[in-house]
PDB file of C-alpha atoms in Angstrom:
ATOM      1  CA  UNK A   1     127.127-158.499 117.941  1.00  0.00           C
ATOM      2  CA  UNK A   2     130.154-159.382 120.101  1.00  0.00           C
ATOM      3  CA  UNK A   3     131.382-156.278 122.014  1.00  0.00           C
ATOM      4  CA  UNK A   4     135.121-155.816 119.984  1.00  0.00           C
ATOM      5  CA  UNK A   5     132.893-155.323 116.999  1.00  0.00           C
ATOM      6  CA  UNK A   6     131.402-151.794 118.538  1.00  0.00           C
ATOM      7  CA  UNK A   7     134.839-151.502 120.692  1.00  0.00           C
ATOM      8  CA  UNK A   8     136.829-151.239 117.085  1.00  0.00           C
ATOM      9  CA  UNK A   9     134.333-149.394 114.755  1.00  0.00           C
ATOM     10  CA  UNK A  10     133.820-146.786 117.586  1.00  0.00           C
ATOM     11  CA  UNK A  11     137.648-146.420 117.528  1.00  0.00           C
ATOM     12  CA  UNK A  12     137.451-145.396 113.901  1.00  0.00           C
ATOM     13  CA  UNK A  13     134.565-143.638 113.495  1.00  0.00           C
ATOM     14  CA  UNK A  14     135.305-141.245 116.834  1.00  0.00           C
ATOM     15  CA  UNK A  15     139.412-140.913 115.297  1.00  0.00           C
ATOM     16  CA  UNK A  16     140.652-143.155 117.854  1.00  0.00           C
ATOM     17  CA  UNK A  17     141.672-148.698 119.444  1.00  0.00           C
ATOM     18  CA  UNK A  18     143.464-152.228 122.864  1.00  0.00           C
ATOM     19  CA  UNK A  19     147.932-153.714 124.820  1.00  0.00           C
ATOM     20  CA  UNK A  20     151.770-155.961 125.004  1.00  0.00           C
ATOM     21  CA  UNK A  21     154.610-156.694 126.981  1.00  0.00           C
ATOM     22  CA  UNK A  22     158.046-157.291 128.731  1.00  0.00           C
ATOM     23  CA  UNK A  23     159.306-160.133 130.948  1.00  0.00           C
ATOM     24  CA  UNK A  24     159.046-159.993 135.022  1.00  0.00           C
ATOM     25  CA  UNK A  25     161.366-160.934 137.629  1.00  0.00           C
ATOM     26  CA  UNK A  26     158.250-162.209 139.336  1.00  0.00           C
ATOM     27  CA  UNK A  27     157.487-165.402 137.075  1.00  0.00           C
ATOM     28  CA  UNK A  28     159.458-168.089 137.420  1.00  0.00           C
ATOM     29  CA  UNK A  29     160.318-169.548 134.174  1.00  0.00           C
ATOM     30  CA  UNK A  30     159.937-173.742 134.565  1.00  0.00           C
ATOM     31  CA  UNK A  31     159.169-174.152 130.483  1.00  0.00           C
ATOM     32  CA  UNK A  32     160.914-178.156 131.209  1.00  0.00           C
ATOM     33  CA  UNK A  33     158.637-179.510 128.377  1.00  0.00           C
ATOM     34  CA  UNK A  34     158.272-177.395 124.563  1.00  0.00           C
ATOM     35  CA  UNK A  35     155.230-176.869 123.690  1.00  0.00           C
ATOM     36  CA  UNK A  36     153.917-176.733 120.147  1.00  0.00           C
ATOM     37  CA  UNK A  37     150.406-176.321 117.708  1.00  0.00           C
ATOM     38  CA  UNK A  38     150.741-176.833 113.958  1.00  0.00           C
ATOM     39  CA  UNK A  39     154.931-175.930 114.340  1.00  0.00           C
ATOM     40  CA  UNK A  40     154.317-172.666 116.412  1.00  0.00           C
ATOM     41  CA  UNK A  41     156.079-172.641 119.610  1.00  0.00           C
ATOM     42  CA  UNK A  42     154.027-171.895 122.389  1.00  0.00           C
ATOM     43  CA  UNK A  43     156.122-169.879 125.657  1.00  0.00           C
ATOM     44  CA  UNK A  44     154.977-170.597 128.985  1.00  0.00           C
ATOM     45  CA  UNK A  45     155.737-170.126 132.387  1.00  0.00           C
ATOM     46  CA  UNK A  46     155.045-172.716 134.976  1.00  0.00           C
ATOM     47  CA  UNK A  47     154.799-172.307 138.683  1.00  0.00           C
ATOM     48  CA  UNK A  48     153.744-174.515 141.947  1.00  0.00           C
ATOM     49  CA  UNK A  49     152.668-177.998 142.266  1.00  0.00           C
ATOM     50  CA  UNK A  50     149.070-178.924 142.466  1.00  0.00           C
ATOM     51  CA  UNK A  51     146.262-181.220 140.846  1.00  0.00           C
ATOM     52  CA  UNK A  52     144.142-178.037 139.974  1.00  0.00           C
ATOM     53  CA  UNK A  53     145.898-175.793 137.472  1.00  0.00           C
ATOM     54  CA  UNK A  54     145.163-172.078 136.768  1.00  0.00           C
ATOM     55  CA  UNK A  55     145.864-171.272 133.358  1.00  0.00           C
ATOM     56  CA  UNK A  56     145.789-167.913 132.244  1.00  0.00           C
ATOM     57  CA  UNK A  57     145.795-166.043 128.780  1.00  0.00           C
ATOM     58  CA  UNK A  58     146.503-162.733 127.963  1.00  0.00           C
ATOM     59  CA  UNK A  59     144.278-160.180 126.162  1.00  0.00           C
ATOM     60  CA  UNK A  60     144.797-158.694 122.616  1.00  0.00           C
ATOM     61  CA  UNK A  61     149.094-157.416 122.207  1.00  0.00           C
ATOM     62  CA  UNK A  62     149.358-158.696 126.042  1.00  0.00           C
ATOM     63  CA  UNK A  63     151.529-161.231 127.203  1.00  0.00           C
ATOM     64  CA  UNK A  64     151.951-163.923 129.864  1.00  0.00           C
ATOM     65  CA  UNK A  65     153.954-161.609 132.262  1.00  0.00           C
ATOM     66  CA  UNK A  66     150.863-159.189 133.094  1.00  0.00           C
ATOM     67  CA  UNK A  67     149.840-162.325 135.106  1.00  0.00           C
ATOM     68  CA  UNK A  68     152.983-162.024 137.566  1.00  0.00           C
ATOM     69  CA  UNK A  69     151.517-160.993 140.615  1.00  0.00           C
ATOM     70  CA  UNK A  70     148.822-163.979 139.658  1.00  0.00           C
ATOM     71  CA  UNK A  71     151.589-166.353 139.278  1.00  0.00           C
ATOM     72  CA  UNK A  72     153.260-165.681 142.747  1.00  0.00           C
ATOM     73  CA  UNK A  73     150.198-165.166 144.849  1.00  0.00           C
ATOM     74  CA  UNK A  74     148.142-168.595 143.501  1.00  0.00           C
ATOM     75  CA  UNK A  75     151.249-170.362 142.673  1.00  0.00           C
ATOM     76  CA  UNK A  76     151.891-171.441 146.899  1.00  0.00           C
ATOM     77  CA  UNK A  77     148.478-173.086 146.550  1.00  0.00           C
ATOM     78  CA  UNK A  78     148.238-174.037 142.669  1.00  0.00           C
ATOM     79  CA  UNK A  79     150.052-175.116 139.270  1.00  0.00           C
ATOM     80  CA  UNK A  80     149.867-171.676 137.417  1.00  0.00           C
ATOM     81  CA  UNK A  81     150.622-171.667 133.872  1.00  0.00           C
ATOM     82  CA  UNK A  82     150.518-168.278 131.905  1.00  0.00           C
ATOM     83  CA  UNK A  83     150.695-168.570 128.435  1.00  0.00           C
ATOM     84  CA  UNK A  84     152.077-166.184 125.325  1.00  0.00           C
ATOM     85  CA  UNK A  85     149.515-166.446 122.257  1.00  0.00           C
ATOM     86  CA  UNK A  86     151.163-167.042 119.034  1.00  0.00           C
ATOM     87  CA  UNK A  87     152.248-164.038 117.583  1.00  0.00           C
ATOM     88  CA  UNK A  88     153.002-161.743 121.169  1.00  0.00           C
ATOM     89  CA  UNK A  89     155.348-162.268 123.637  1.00  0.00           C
ATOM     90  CA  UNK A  90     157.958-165.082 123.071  1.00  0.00           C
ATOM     91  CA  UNK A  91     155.665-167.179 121.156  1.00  0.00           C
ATOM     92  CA  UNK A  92     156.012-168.107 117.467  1.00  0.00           C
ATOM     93  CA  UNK A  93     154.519-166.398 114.340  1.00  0.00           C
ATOM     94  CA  UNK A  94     154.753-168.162 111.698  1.00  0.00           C
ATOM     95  CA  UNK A  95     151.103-168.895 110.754  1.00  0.00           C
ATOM     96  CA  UNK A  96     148.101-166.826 109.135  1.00  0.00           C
ATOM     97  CA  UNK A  97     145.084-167.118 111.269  1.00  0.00           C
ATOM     98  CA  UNK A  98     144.840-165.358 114.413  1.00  0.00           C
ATOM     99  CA  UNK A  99     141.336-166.035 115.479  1.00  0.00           C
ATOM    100  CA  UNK A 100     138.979-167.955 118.130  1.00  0.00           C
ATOM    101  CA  UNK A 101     139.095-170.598 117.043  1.00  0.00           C
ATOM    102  CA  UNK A 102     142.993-170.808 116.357  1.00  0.00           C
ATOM    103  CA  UNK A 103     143.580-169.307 119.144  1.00  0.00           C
ATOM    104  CA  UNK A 104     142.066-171.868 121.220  1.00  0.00           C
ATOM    105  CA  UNK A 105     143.442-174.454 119.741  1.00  0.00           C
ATOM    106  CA  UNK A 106     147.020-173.320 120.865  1.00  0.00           C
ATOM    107  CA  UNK A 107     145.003-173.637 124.744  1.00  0.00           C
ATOM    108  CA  UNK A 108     144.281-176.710 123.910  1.00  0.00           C
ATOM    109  CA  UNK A 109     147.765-177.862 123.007  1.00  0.00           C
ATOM    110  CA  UNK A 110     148.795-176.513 126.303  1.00  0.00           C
ATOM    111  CA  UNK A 111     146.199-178.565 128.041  1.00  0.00           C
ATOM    112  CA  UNK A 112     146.825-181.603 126.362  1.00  0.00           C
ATOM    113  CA  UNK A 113     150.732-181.728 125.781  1.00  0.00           C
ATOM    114  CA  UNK A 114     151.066-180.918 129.425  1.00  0.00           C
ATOM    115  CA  UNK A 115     148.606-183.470 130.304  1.00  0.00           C
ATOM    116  CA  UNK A 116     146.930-181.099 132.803  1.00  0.00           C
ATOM    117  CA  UNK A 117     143.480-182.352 134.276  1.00  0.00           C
ATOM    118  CA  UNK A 118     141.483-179.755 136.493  1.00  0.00           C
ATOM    119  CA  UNK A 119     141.883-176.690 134.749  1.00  0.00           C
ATOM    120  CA  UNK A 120     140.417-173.255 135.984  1.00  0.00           C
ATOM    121  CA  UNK A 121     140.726-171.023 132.643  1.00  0.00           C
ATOM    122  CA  UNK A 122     141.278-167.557 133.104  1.00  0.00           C
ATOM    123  CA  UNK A 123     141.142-165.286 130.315  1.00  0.00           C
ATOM    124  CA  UNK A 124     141.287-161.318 129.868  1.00  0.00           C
ATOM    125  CA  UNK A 125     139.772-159.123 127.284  1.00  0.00           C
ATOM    126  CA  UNK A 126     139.997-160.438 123.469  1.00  0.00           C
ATOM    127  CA  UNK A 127     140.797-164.331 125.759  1.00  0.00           C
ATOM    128  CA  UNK A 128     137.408-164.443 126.845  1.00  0.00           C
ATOM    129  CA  UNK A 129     136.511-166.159 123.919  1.00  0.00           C
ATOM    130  CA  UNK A 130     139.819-168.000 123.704  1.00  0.00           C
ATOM    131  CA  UNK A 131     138.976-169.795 126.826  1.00  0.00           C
ATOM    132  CA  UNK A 132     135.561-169.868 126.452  1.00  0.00           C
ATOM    133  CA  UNK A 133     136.023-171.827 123.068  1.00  0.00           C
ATOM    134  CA  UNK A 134     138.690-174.272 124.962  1.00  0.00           C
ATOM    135  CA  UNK A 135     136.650-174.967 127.676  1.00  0.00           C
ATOM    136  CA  UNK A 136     133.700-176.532 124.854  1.00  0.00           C
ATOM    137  CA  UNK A 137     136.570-178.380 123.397  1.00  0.00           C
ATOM    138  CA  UNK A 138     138.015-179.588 126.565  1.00  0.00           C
ATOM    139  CA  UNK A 139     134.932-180.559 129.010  1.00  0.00           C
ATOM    140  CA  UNK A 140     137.042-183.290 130.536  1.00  0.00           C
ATOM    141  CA  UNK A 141     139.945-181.442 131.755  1.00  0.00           C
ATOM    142  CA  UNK A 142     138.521-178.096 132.609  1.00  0.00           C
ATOM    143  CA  UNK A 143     136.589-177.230 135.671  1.00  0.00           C
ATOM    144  CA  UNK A 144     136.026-173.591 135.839  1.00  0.00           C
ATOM    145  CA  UNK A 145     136.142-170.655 133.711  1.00  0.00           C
ATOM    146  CA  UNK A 146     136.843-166.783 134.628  1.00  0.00           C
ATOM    147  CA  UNK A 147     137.185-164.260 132.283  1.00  0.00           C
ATOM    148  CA  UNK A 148     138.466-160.353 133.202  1.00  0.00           C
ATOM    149  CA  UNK A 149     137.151-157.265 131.601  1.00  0.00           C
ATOM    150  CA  UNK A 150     135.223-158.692 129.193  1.00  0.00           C
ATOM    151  CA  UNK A 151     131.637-159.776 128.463  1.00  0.00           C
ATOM    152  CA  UNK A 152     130.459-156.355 129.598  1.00  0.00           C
ATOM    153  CA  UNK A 153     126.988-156.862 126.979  1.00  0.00           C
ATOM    154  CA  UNK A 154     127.041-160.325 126.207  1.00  0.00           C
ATOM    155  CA  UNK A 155     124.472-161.007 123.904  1.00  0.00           C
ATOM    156  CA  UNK A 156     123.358-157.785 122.534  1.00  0.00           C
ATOM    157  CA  UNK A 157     122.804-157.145 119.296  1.00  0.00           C
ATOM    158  CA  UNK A 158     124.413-160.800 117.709  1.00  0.00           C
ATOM    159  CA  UNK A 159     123.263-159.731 114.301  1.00  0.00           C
ATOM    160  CA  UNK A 160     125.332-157.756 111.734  1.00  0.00           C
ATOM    161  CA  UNK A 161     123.580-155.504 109.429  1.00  0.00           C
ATOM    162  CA  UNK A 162     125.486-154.271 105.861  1.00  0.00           C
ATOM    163  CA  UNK A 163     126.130-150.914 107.205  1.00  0.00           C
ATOM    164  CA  UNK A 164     127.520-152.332 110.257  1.00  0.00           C
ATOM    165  CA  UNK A 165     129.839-154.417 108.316  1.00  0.00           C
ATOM    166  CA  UNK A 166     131.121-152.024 106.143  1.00  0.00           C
ATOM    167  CA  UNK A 167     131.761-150.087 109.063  1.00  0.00           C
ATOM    168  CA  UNK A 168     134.004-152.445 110.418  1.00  0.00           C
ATOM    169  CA  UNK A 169     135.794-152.926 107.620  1.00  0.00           C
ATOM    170  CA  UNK A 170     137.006-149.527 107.309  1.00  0.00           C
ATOM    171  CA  UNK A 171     137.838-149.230 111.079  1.00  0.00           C
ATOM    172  CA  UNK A 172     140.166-152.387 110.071  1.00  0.00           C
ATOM    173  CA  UNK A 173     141.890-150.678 106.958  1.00  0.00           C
ATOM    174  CA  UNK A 174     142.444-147.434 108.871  1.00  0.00           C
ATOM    175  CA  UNK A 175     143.756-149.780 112.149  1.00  0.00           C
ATOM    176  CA  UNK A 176     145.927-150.641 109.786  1.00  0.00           C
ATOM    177  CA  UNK A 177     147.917-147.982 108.374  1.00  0.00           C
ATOM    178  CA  UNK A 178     147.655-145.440 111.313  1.00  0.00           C
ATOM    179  CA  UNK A 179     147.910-148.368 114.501  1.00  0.00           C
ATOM    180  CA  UNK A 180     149.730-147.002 116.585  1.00  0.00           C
ATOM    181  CA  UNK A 181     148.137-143.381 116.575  1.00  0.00           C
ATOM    182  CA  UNK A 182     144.789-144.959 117.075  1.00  0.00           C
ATOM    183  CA  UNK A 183     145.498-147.543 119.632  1.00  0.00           C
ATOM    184  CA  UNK A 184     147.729-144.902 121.647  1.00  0.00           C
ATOM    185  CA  UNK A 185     144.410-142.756 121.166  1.00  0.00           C
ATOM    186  CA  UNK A 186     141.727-144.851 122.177  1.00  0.00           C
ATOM    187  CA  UNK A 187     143.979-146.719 125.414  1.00  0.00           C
ATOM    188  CA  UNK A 188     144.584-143.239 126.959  1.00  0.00           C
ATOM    189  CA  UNK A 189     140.990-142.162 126.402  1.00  0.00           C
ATOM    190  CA  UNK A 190     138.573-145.633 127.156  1.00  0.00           C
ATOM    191  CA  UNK A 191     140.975-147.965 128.674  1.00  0.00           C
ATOM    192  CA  UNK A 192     142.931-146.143 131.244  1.00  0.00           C
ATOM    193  CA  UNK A 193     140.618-144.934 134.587  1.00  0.00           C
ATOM    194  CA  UNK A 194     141.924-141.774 136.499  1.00  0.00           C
ATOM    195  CA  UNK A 195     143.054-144.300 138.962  1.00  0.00           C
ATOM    196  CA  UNK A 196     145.435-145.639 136.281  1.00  0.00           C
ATOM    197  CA  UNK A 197     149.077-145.278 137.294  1.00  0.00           C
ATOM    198  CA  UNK A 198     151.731-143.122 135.518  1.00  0.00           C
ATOM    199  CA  UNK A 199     153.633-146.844 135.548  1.00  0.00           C
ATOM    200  CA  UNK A 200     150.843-149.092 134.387  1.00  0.00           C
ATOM    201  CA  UNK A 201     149.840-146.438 131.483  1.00  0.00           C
ATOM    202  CA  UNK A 202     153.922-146.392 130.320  1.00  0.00           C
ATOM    203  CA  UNK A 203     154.339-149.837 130.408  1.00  0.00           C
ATOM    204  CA  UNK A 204     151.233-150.858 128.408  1.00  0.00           C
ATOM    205  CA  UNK A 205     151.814-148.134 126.209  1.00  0.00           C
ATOM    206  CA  UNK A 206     155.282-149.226 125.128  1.00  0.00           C
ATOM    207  CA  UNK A 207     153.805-152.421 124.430  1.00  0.00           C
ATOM    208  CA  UNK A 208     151.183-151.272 121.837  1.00  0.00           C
ATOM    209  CA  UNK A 209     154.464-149.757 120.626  1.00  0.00           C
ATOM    210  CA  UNK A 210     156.311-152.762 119.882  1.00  0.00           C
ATOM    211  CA  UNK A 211     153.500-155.305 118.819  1.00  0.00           C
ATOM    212  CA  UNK A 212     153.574-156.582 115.720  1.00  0.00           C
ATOM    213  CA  UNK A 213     150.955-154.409 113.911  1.00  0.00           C
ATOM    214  CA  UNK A 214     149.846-156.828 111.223  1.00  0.00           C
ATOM    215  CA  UNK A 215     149.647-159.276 113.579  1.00  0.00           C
ATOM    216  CA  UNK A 216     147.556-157.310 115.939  1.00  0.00           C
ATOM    217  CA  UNK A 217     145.099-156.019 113.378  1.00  0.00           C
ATOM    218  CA  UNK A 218     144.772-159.340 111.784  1.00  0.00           C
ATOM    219  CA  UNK A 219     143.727-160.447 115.546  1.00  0.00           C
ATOM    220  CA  UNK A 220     140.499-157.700 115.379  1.00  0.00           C
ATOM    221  CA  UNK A 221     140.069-158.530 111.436  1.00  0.00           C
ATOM    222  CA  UNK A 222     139.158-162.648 112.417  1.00  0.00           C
ATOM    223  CA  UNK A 223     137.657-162.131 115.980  1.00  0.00           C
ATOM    224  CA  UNK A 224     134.551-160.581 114.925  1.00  0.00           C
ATOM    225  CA  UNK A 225     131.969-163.148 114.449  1.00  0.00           C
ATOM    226  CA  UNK A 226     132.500-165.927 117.756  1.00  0.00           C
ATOM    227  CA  UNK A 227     128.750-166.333 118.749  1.00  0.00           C
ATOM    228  CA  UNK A 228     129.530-166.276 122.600  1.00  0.00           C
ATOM    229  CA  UNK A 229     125.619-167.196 123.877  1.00  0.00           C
ATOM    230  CA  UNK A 230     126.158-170.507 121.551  1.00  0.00           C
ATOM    231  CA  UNK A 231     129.541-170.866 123.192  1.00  0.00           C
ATOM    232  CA  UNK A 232     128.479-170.640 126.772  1.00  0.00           C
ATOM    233  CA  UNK A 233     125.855-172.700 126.655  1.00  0.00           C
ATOM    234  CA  UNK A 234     127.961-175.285 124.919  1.00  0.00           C
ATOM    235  CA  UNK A 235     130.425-175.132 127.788  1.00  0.00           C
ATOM    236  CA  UNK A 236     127.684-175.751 130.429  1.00  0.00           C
ATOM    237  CA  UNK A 237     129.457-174.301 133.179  1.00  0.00           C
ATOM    238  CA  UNK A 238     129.038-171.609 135.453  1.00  0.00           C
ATOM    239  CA  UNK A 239     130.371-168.248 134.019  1.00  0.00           C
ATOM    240  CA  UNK A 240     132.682-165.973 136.555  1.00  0.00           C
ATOM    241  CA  UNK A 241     133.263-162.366 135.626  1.00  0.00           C
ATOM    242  CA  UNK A 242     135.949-160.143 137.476  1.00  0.00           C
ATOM    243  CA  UNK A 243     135.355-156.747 135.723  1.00  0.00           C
ATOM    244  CA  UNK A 244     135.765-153.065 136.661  1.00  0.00           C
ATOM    245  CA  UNK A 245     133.030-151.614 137.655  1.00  0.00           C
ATOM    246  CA  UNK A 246     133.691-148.018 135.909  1.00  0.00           C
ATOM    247  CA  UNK A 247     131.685-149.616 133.090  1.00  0.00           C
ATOM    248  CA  UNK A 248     128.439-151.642 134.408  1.00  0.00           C
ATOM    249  CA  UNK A 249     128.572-154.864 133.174  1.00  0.00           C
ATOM    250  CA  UNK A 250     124.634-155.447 131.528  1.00  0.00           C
ATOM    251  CA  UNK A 251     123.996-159.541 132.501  1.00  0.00           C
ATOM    252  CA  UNK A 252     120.364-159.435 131.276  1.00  0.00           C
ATOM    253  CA  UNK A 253     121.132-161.628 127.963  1.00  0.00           C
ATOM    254  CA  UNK A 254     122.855-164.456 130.216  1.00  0.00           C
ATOM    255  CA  UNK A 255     120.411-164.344 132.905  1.00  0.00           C
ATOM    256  CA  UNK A 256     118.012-164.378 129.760  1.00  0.00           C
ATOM    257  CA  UNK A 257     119.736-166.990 128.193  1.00  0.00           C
ATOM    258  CA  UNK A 258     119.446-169.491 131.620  1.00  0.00           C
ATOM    259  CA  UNK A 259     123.557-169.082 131.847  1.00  0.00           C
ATOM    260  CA  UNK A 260     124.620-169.637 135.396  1.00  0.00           C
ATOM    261  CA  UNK A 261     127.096-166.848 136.372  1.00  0.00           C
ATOM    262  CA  UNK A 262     128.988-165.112 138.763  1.00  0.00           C
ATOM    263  CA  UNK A 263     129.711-161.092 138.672  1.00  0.00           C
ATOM    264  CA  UNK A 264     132.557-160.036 140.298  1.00  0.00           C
ATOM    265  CA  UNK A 265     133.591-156.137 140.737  1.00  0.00           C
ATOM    266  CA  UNK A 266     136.409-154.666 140.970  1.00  0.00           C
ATOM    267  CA  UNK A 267     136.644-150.951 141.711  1.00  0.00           C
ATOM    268  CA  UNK A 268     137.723-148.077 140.008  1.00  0.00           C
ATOM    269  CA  UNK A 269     140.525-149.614 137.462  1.00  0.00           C
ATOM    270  CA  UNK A 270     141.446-149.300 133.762  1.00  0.00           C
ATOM    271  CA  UNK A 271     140.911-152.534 131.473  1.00  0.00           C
ATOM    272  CA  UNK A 272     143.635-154.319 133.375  1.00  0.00           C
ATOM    273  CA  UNK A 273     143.003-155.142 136.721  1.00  0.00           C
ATOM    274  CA  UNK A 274     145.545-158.036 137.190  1.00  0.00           C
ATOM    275  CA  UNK A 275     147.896-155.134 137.146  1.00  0.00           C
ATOM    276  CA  UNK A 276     146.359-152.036 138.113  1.00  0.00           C
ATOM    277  CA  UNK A 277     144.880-153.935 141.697  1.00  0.00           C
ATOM    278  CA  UNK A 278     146.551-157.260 142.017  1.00  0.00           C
ATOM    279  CA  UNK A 279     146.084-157.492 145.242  1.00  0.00           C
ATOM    280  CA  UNK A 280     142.045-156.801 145.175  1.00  0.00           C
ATOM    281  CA  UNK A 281     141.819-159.306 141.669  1.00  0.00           C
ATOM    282  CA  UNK A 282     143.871-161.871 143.410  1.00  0.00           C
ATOM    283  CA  UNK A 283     141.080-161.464 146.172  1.00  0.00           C
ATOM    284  CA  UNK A 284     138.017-161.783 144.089  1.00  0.00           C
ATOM    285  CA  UNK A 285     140.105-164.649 141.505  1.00  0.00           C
ATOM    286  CA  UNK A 286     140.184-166.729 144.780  1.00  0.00           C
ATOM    287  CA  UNK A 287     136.794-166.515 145.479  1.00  0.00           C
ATOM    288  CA  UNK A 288     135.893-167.724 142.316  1.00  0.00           C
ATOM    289  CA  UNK A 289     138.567-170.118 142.391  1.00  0.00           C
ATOM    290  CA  UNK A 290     136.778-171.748 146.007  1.00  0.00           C
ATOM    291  CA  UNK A 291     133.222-171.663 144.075  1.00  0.00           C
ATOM    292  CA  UNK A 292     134.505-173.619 141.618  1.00  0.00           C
ATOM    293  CA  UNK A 293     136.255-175.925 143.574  1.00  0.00           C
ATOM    294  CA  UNK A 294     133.022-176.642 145.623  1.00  0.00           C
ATOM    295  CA  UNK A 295     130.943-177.175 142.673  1.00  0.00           C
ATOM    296  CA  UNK A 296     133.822-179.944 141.231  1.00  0.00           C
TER     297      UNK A 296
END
């Protein structure tokens, strides 16, 4: 069982659920070329020059400018694209499925109408998959693949049972007609660490508050059943992980598994350590970023 399945039904069944955005002065804005899946508008932003491109996807109600400090610190050495999923940020909404798989398809419309060839994915939280699922669909044009905060039990329990289902069914309906209590709930009590800024926790929170709610709990309705063992070994690449180490991250179903990775901690942050440490991510992101390029 992927981990959002226990992340949402725990929500429910303790009383309490994941973030989104505003724009930064920090990312410049170079959207020369529009960028479309199916009709849906896709907003980007587009910094540096460079063969090797970083492209980075936001987590669950995030959007592309929680990568800011990404964008200016790796955009002197490389092309940095950060993205806005359909349905947050700038991006369009006027589709029904937000899940994986369509999800990924809007990466790969980025990859492909912007012709970009040695892609390094990045990809926080609910994106892990998202980028996990482009880079099997794209083994051509990407080279590496990161994910942030996520994969903390790959592996683990894969199988539903009834009860477990049912479960998460009700944690959806009660997601939602009470969202914003729970999410409020459950981001101040699991996803913000004590070294979590009075800043960071306003600014995420005032996100959650202006998501689009169906949109958001129709994200968590569709993700639940990406088989992410099957993915990774599809993508036959070498796995990085940048995750905070308030919550261990359990690697014994990849290492089980024969999946080549690469744990990377961070210390003491909340579930968004782009933001909460940029300086310390954008530290451990370029060592990954240097493994990967030797390994090309």
């Amino acid at each position: 069982m992927k981990p959002l399945f226990y992340l949402l039904t725990g929500i429910v069944l303790s009383g309490i659920l994941l973030s989104c955005n505003s724009p930064s002065k920090n990312t410049r804005s170079n959207a020369k070329i529009a960028i479309h899946n199916n009709g849906i508008n896709i907003a980007y932003t587009d910094t540096g020059k460079s063969d090797t491109t970083l492209l980075f996807v936001h987590g669950w109600c995030i959007n592309k400018s929680y990568w800011a400090d990404q964008a200016t610190y790796f955009g002197k050495k490389y092309r940095v694209i950060a993205i806005d999923l359909p349905g947050f940020g700038e991006s369009g909404k006027n589709r029904n499925q937000w899940n994986t798989m369509a999800f990924s398809r809007d990466v790969d419309s980025v990859i492909k109408q912007l012709d970009l060839k040695k892609v390094i994915l990045v990809g926080h939280s609910m994106s892990g998959d998202v980028v996990l699922q482009a880079a099997v669909a794209n083994p051509q044009q990407v080279i590496g693949l990161v994910v942030v905060d996520i994969f903390k039990n790959v592996g683990k329990n894969q199988v539903q049972t009834a009860q477990a289902k049912k479960e998460y069914a009700a944690a959806i309906d009660s997601l939602k007609h009470h969202f914003k209590q729970i999410a409020f709930e459950y981001f101040n009590q699991s996803l913000f660490y004590t070294t979590t800024t009075a800043a960071v926790k306003k600014r995420v929170l005032n996100d959650i508050a202006h998501v689009d709610t169906a949109i958001a709990a129709a994200c968590m309705e569709d993700n639940n059943d990406f088989n992410e063992i099957a993915g990774l070994k599809a993508a036959k690449m070498k796995l990085y992980l940048i995750n905070s180490d308030v919550e261990p991250t359990d690697t014994t179903h990849l290492a089980a598994n024969k999946i080549p990775f690469k744990l990377l901690y961070i210390h003491a942050t909340g579930h968004f350590p782009m933001i909460e440490k940029p300086q310390e991510f954008n530290a451990l992101l370029d060592k990954a970023i240097v493994d990967i390029k030797t390994r090309e």
